[in-house]
mmCIF file of C-alpha atoms in Angstrom:
data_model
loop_
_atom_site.group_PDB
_atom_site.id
_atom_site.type_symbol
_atom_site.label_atom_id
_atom_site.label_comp_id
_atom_site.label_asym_id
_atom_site.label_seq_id
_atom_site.Cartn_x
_atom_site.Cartn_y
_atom_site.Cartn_z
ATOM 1 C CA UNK A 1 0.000 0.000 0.000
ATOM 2 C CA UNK A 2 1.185 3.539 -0.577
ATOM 3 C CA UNK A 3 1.895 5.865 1.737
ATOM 4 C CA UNK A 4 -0.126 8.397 3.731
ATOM 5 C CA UNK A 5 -1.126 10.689 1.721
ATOM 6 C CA UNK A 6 -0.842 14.823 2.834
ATOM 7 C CA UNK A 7 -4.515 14.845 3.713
ATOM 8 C CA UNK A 8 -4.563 11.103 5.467
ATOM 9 C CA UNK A 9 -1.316 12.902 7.723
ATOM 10 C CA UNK A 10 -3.521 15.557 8.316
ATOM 11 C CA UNK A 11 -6.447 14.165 9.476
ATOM 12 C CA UNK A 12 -4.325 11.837 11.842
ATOM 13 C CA UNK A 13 -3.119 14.524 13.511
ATOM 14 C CA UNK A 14 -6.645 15.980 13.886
ATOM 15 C CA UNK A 15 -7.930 13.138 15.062
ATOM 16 C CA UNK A 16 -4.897 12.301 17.470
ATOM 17 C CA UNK A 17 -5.923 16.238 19.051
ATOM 18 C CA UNK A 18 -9.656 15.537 19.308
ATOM 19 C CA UNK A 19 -8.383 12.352 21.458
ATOM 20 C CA UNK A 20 -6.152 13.575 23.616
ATOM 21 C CA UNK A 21 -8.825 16.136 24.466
ATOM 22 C CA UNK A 22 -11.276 13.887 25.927
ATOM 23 C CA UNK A 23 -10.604 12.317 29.020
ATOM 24 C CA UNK A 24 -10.201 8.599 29.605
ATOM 25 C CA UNK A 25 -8.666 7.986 33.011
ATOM 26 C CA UNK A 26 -8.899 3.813 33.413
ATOM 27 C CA UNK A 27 -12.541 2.243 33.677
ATOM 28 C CA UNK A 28 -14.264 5.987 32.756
ATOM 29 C CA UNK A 29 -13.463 5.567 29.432
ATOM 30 C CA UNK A 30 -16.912 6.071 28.057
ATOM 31 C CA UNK A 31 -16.511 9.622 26.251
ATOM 32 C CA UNK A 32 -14.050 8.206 23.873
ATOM 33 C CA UNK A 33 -14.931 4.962 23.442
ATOM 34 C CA UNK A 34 -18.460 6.861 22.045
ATOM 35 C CA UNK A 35 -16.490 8.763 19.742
ATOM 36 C CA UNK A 36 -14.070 6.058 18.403
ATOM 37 C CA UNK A 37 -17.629 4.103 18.045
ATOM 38 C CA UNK A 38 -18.969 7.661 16.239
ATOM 39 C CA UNK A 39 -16.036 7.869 14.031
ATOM 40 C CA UNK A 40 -15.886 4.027 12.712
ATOM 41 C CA UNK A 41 -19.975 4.311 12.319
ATOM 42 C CA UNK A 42 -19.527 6.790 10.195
ATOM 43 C CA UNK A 43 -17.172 5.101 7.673
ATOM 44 C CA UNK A 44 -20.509 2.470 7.738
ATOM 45 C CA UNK A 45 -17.860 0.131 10.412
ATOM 46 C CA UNK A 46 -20.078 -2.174 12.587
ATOM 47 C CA UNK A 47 -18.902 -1.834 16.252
ATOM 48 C CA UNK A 48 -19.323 -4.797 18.522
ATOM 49 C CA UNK A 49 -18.830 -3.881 22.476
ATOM 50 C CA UNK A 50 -18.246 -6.733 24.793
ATOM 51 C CA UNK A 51 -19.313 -7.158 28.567
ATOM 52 C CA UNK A 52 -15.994 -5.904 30.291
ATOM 53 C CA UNK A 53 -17.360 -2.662 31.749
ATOM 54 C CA UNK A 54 -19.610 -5.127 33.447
ATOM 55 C CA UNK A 55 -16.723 -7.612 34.704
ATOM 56 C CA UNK A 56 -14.840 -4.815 35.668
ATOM 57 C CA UNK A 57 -16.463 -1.657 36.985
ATOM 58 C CA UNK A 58 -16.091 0.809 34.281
ATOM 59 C CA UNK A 59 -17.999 2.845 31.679
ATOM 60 C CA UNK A 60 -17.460 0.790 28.570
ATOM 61 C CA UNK A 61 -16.380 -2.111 27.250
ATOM 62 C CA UNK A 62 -14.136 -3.437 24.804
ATOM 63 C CA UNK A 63 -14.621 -2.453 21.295
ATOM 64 C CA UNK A 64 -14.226 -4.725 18.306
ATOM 65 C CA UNK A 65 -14.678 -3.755 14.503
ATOM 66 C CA UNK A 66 -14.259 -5.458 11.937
ATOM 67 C CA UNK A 67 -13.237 -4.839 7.835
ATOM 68 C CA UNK A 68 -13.538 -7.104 4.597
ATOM 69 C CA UNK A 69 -15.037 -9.942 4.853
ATOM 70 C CA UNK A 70 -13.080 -12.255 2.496
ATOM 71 C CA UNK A 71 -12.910 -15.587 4.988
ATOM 72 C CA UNK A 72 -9.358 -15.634 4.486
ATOM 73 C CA UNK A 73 -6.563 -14.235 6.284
ATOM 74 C CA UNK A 74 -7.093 -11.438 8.910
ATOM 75 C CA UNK A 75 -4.791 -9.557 11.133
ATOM 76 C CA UNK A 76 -5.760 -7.495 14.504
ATOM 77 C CA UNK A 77 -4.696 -4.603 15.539
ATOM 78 C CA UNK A 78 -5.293 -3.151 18.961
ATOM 79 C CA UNK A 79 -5.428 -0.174 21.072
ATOM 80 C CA UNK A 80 -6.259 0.962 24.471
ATOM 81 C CA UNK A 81 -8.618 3.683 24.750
ATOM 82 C CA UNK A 82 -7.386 4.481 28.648
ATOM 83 C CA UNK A 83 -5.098 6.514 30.289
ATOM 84 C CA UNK A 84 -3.181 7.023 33.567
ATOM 85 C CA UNK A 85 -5.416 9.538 35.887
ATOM 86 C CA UNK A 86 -4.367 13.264 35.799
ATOM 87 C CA UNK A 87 -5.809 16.443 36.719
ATOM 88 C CA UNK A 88 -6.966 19.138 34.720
ATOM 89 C CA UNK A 89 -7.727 19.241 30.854
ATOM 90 C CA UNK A 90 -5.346 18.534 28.279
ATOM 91 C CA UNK A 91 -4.830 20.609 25.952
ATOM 92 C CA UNK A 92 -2.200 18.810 23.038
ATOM 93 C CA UNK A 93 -0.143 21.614 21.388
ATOM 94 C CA UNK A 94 3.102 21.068 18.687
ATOM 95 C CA UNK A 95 6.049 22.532 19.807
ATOM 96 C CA UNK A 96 9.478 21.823 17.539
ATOM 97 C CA UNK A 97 7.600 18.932 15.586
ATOM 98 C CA UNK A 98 6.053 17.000 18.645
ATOM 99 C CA UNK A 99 2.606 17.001 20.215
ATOM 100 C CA UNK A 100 2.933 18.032 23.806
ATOM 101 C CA UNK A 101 0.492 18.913 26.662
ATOM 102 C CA UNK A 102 -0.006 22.748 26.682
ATOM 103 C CA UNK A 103 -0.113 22.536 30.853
ATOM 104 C CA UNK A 104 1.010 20.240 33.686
ATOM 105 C CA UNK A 105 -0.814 16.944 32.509
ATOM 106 C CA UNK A 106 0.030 13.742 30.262
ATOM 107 C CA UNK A 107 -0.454 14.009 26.706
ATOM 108 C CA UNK A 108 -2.517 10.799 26.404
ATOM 109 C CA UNK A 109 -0.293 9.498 23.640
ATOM 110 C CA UNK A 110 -0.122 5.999 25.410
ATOM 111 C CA UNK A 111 -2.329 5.002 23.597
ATOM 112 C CA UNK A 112 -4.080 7.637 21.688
ATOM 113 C CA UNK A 113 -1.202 7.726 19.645
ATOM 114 C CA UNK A 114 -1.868 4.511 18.198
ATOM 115 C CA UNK A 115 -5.689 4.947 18.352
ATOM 116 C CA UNK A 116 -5.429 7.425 15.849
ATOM 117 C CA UNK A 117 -3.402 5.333 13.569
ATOM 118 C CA UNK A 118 -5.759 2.414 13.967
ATOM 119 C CA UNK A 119 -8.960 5.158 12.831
ATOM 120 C CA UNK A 120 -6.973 6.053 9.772
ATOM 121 C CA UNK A 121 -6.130 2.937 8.820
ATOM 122 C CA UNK A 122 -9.778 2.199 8.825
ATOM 123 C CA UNK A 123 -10.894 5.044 6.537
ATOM 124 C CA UNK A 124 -8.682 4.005 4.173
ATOM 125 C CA UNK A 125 -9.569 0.652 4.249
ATOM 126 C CA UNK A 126 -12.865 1.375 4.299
ATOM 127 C CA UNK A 127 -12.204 3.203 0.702
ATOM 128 C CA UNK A 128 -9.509 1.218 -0.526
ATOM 129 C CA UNK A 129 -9.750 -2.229 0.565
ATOM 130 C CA UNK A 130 -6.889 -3.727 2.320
ATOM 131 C CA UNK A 131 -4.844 -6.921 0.906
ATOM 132 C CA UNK A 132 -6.573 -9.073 3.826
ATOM 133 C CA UNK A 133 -9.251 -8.349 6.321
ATOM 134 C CA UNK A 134 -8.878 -6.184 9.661
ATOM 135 C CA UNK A 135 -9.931 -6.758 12.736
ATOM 136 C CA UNK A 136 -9.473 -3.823 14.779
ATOM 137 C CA UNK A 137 -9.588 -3.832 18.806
ATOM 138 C CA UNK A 138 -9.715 -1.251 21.431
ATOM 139 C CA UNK A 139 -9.715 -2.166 24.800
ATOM 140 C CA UNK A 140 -10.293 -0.784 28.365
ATOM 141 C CA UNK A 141 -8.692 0.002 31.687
ATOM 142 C CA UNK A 142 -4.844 -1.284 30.031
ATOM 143 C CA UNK A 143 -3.042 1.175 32.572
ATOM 144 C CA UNK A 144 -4.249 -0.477 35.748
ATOM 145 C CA UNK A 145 -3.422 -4.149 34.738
ATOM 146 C CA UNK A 146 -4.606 -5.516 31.193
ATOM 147 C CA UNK A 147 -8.057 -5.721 32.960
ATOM 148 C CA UNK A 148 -10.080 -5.261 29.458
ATOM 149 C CA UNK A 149 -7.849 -7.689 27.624
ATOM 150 C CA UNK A 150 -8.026 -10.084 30.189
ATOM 151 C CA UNK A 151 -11.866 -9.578 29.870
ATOM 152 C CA UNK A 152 -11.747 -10.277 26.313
ATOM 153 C CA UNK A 153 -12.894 -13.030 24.570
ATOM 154 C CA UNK A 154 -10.072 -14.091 21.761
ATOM 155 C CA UNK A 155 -12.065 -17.167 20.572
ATOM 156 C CA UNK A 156 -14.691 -14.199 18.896
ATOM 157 C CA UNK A 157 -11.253 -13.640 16.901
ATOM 158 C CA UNK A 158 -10.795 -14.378 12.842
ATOM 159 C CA UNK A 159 -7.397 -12.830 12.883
ATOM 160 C CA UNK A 160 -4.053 -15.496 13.442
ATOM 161 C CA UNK A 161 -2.022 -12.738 14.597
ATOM 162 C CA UNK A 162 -2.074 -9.331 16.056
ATOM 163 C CA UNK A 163 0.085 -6.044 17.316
ATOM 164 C CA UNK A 164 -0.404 -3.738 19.930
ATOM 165 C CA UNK A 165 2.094 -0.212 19.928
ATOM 166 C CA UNK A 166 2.412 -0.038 23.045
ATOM 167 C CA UNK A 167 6.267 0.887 23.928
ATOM 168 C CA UNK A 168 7.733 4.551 24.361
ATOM 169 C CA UNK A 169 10.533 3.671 22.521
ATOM 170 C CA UNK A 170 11.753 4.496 18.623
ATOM 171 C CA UNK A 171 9.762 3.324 16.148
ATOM 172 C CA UNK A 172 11.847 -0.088 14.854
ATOM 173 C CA UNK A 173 11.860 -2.233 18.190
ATOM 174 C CA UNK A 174 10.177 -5.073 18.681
ATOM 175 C CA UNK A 175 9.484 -6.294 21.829
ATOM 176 C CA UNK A 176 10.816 -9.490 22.332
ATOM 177 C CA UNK A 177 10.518 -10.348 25.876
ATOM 178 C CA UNK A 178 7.807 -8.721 28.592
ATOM 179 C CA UNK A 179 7.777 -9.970 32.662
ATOM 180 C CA UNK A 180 5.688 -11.761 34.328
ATOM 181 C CA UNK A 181 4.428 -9.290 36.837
ATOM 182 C CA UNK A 182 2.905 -9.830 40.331
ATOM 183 C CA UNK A 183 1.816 -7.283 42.853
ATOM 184 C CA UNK A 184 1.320 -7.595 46.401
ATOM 185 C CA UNK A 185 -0.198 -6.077 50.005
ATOM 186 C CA UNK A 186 0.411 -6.244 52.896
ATOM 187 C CA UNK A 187 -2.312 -5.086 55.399
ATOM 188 C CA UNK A 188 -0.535 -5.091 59.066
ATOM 189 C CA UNK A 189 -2.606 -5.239 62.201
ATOM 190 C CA UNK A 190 -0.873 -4.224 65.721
ATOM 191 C CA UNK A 191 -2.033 -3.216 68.503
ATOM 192 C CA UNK A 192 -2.270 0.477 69.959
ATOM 193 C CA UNK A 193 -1.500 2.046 73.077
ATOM 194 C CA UNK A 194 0.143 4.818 74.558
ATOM 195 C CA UNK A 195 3.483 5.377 73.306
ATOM 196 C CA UNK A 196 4.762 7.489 76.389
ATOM 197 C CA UNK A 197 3.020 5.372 79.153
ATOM 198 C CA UNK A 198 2.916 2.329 78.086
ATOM 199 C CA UNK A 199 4.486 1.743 74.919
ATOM 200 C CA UNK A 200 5.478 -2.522 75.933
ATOM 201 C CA UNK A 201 1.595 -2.819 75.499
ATOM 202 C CA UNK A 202 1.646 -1.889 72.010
ATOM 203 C CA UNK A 203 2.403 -3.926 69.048
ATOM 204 C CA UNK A 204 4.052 -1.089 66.093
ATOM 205 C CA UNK A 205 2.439 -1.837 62.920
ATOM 206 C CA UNK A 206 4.832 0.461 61.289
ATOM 207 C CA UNK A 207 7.433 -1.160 62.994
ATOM 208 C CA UNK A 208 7.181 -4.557 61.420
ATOM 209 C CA UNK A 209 6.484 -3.040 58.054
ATOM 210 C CA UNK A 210 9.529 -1.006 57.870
ATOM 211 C CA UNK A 211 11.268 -4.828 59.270
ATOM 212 C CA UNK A 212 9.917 -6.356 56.393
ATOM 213 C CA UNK A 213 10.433 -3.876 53.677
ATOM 214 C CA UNK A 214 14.489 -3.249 54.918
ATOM 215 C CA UNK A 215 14.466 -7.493 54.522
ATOM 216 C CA UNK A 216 13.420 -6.870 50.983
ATOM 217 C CA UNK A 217 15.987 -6.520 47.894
ATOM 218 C CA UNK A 218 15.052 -3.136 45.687
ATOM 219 C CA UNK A 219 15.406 -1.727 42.367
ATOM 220 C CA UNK A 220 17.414 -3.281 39.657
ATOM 221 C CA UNK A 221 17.993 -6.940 41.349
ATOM 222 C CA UNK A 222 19.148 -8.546 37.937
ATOM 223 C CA UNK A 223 19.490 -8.212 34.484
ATOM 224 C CA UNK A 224 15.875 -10.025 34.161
ATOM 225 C CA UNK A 225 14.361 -9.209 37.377
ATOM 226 C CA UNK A 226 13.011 -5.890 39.407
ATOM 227 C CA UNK A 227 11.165 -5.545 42.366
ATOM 228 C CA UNK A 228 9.425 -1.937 43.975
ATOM 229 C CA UNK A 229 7.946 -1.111 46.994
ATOM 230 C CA UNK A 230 5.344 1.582 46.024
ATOM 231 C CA UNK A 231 3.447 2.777 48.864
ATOM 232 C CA UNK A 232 3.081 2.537 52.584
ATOM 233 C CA UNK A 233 0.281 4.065 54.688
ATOM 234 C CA UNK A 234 -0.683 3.906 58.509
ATOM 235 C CA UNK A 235 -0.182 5.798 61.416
ATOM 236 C CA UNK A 236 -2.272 8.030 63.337
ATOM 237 C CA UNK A 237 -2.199 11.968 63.198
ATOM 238 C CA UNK A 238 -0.669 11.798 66.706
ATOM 239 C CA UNK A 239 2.611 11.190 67.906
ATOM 240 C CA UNK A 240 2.008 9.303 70.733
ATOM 241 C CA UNK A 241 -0.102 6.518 69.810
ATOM 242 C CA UNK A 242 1.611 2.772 68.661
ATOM 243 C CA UNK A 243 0.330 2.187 65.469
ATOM 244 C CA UNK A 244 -1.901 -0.287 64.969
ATOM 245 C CA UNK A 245 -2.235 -0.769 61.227
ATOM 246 C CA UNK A 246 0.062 -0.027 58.537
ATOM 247 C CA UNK A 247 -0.373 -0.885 54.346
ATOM 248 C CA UNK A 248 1.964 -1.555 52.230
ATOM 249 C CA UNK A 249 1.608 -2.016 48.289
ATOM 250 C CA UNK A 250 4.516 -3.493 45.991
ATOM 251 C CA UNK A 251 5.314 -5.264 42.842
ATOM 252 C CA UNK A 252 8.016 -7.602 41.446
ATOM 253 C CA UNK A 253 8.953 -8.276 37.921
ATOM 254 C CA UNK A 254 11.071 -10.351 35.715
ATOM 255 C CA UNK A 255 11.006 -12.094 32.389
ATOM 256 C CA UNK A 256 12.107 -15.271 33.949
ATOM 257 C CA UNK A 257 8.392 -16.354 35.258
ATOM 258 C CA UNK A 258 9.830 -18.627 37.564
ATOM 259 C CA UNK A 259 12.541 -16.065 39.395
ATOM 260 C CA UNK A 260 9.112 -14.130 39.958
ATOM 261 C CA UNK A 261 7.574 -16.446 41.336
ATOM 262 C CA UNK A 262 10.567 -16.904 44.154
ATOM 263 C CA UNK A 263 10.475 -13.252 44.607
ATOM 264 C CA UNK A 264 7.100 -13.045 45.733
ATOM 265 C CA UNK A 265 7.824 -15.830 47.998
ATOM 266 C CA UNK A 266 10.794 -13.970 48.951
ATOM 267 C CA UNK A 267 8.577 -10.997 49.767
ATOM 268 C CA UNK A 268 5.633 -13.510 52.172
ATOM 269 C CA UNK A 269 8.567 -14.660 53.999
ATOM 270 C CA UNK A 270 9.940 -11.206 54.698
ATOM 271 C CA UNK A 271 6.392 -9.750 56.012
ATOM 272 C CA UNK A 272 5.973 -13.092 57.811
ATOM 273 C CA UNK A 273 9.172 -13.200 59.765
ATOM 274 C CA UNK A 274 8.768 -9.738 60.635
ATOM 275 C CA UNK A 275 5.099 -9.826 61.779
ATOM 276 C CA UNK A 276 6.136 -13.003 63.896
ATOM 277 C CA UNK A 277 8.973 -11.141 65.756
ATOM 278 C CA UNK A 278 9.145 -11.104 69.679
ATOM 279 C CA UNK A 279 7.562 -8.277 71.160
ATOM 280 C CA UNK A 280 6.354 -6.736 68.005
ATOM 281 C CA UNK A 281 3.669 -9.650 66.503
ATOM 282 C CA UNK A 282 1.026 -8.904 64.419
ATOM 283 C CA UNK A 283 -1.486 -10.039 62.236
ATOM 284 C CA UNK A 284 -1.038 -9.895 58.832
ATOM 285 C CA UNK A 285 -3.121 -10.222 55.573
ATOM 286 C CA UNK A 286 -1.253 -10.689 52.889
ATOM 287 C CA UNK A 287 -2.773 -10.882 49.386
ATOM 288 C CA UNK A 288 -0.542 -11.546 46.358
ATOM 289 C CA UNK A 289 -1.189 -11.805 42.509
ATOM 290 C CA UNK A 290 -0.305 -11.735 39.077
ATOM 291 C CA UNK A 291 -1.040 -9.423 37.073
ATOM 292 C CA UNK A 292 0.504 -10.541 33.604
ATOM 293 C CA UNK A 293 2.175 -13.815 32.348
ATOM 294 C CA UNK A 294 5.191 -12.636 30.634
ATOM 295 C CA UNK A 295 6.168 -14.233 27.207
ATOM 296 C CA UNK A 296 9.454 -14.118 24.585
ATOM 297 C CA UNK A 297 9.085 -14.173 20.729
ATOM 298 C CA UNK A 298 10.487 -16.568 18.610
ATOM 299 C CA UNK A 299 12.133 -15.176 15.781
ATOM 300 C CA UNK A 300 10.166 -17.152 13.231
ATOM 301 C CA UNK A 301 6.540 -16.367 13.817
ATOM 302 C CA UNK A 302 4.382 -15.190 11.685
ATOM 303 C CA UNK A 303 4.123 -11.531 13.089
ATOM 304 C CA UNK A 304 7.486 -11.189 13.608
ATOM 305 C CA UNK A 305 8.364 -11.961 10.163
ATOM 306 C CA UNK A 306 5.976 -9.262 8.614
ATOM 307 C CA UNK A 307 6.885 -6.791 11.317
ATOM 308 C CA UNK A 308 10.392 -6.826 10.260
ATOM 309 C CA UNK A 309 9.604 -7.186 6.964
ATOM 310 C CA UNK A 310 6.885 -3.577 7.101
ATOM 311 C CA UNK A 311 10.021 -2.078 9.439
ATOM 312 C CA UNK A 312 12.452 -2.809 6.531
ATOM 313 C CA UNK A 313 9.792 -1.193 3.857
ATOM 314 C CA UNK A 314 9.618 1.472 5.906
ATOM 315 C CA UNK A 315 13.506 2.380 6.221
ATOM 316 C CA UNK A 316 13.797 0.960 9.824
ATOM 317 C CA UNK A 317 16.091 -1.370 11.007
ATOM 318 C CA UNK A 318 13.781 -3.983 12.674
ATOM 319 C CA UNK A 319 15.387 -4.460 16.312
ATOM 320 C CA UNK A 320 14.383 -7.142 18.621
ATOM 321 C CA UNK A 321 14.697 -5.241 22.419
ATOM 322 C CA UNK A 322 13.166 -7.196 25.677
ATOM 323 C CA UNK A 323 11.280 -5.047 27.811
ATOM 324 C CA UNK A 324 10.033 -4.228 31.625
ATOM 325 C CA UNK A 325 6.524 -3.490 31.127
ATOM 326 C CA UNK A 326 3.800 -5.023 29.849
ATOM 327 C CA UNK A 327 1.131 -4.411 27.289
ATOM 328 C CA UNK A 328 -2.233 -6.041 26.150
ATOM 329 C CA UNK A 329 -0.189 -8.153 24.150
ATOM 330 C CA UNK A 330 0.745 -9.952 27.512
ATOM 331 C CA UNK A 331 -2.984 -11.058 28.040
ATOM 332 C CA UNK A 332 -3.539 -12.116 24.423
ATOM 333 C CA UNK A 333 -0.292 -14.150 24.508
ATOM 334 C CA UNK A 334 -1.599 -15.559 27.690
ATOM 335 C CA UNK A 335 -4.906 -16.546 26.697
ATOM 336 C CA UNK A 336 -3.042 -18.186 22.979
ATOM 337 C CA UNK A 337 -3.274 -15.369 20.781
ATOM 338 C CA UNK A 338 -0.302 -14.790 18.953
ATOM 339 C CA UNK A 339 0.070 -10.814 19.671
ATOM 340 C CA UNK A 340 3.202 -8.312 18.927
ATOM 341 C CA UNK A 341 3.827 -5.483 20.529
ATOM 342 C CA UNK A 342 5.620 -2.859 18.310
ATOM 343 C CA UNK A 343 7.405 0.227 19.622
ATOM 344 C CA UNK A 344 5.047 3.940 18.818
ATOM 345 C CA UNK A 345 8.019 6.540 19.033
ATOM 346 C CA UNK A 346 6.501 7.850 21.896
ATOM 347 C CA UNK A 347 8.249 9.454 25.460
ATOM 348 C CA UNK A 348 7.853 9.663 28.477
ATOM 349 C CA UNK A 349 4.472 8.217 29.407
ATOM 350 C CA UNK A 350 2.349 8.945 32.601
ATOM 351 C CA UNK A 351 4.274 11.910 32.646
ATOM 352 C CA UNK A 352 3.537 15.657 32.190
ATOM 353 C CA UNK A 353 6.742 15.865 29.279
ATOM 354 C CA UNK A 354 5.118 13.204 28.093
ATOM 355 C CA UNK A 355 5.727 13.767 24.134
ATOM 356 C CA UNK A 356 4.969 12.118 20.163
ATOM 357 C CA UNK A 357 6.970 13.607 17.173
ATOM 358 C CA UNK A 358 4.466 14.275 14.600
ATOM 359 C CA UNK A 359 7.185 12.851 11.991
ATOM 360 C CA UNK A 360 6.633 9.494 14.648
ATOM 361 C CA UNK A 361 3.175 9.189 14.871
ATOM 362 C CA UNK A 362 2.764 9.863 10.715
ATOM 363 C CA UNK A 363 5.354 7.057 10.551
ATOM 364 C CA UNK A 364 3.582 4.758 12.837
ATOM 365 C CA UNK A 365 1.077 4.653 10.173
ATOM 366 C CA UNK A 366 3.084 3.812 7.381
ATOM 367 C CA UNK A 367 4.211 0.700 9.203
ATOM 368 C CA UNK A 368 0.643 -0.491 9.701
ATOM 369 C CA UNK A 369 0.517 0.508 6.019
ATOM 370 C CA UNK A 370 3.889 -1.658 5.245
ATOM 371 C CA UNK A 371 2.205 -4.343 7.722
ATOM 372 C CA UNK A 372 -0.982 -5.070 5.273
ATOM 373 C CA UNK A 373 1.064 -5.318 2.268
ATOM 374 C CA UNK A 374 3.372 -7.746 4.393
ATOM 375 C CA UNK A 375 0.493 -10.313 4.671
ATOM 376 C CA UNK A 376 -0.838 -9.694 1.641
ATOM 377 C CA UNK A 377 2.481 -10.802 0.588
ATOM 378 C CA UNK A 378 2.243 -14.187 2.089
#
C-alpha cells in the first residue's frame, strides 16, 4: 500500500488532538470509546462492544470492529482507549515537531497515539480495501493491569495474529521479551497504646512493616528481574499513639516467570518473619497476585516476520529489544493469541513531558501501512 497521503497525515493529527482532548482515566473511558464508536460508524464500520465494563467496573467495554469480509486471512490490531489519571484538561499543542500537553498533565499518547493510527487505517480501508481483512480492537482500563484484555474473549477472533504499539521507545523495536508481573499487600494489624506510658503494650504496625520492607531486595535486582515497593500508609495523626495498622503495596517483575515467582515468595517470607517477631507480633493479611504472564518471541513467527519485513519497507532497522513493562499483548499471549507489541516513538508516558513527534506518529502509520502489504504478501 502507498503511503499516507498529505490529507490522510492531516487528518491523523486531527484526530490524534480531538483524542487527547477527551478524558479517559482507566474504567471511565466512556466519552471516547463513544467517539471512536462515532467515528468508525460513520465510515458504515459495525462496532461490537463486549461485557468488560460489566466484569470490571467501568464505563465501557471493549470495542471490536471489523473490515472485509473475504474468509481468508485477517490480522488485529489493537489499542487501548485508557489513560493514567491526571488532573486538569489537556490541551495537546506542537512545539518543535512533537505534540505536547499545553499545561502540567500527560499528553494521552499511550495510547491515543496509536488509536489514531488504527482510525486512519480504517478510513482508508474502508475506501480502498486492504490486501486481507482487519480486525481492529480497542480495549479498556490497560493502565491499571490488562483488565479489558483479560476480559476479552479471543475465541470471537478471525485474525491469526495481532500487534499492539504499546512501547515509548523508537519506532523499529520489537518487543521481544515482557515480565511476568505480580503485585502484592500487605495489610498489618498491631495493637495500639500509649506510646509514652505504656508503649510494651503496644504492638508497632509500622514497625514490622519497615522490618519487612528493609528485609526486601530493591530496584534493579538482575538483568531479568526488578522488584518496587510503592506505597506505605498507617499511622495516626498523633505522635504518641503505637500504630496499629500499617499498608503496604509493591510489585516484582522479571522475564524469567519462575525467578518471579521466588520473589514473591521472597517478599511472604519477609512480612511473615517480621510480623512473627518477639515483642512486636502482628497479624497480617497478605494478598498476592499476578497481574501478567510474561512471554518471549520466537524469531520465526508469523508476526514477527511481517513486522520486520513492514520495518524494513519502511527504512527501519527492525530491532528485537526485551522489555520491563507489559502491554495487552501480555494477556492475548496468555490466553493463545499470537500478539506483537511494536514500539510507537513515543516518550515519556504517565508523565507531564510526556511527548509524540508528529514525523513518529505519521510514521507509525506507514508501518501499519507496510504491515498489510506484508500479509498480503504471504
Amino acid at each position: 500500500m502507498r503511503a499516507a497521503s498529505e490529507l490522510e497525515t492531516r487528518r491523523l493529527n486531527e484526530t490524534f488532538a480531538t483524542l487527547c482532548a477527551v478524558p479517559s482515566p482507566s474504567r471511565s473511558e466512556g466519552a471516547v470509546a463513544a467517539y471512536v464508536r462515532g467515528e468508525l460508524e460513520q465510515i458504515g464500520v459495525e462496532v461490537v462492544e463486549d461485557d468488560a465494563a460489566v466484569l470490571i467496573g467501568g464505563q465501557s467495554g471493549n470495542l471490536l470492529a471489523r473490515i472485509g469480509d473475504r474468509g481468508g486471512q485477517s490480522v488485529l490490531f489493537c489499542a487501548h482507549l485508557d489513560t493514567v489519571p491526571h488532573d486538569g484538561a489537556v490541551v495537546p499543542v506542537i512545539v518543535d515537531g512533537g505534540w505536547e500537553s499545553q499545561g502540567e498533565t500527560i499528553l494521552g499518547a499511550d495510547n491515543k497515539a496509536a488509536v489514531a493510527v488504527l482510525l486512519e487505517l480504517a478510513r482508508r480501508a474502508t475506501i480502498e480495501g486492504t490486501p486481507v481483512d482487519l480486525e481492529l480492537c480497542f480495549t479498556v482500563a490497560e493502565e491499571p493491569g490488562l483488565l479489558g484484555a483479560d476480559a476479552f474473549d479471543v475465541s470471537v477472533l478471525r485474525s491469526d495474529v495481532g500487534y499492539v504499539y504499546d512501547h515509548a521507545t523508537p519506532i523499529g523495536e520489537i518487543i521481544a521479551a515482557s515480565p511476568t508481573h505480580i503485585r502484592w499487600r500487605a495489610d498489618i494489624r498491631g495493637r495500639a497504646a500509649h506510646a509514652g506510658v505504656s508503649p510494651e503494650d503496644g504492638r508497632s504496625a509500622i514497625t514490622a512493616a519497615a522490618r519487612a520492607i528493609a528485609a526486601l531486595p530493591d530496584g534493579r535486582i538482575d538483568e531479568t528481574s526488578t522488584s518496587n515497593v510503592a506505597r506505605i500508609r498507617g499511622g495516626v495523626a498523633g505522635t504518641n499513639v503505637v500504630p496499629e495498622h500499617a499498608q503496604v503495596d509493591g510489585e516484582v517483575r522479571s522475564l524469567e516467570e519462575g525467578r518471579a515467582e521466588l520473589m514473591a515468595e521472597a517478599v511472604a517470607e519477609a512480612f511473615q518473619d517480621a510480623t512473627n517477631e518477639p515483642g512486636c507480633q502482628c497479624d497480617l493479611d497478605l494478598t498476592i497476585e499476578r497481574s501478567f504472564v510474561g512471554y518471549k518471541l520466537a524469531d520465526d513467527e508469523p508476526g514477527v516476520i511481517a513486522a520486520k519485513a513492514a520495518l524494513e519497507a519502511c527504512g527501519y532497522e527492525p530491532t528485537m529489544v526485551a522489555s520491563g513493562g507489559g502491554s495487552d499483548a501480555n494477556a492475548f499471549r496468555a490466553k493463545g493469541f499470537r500478539c506483537v507489541n511494536l514500539a510507537n516513538g513515543t516518550q515519556s508516558p504517565h508523565q507531564p513531558s510526556e511527548r509524540v513527534a508528529v514525523a513518529e506518529l505519521e510514521a507509525m502509520l506507514n508501518v501499519t501501512f507496510a504491515l498489510l502489504d506484508a500479509f498480503g504478501q504471504d
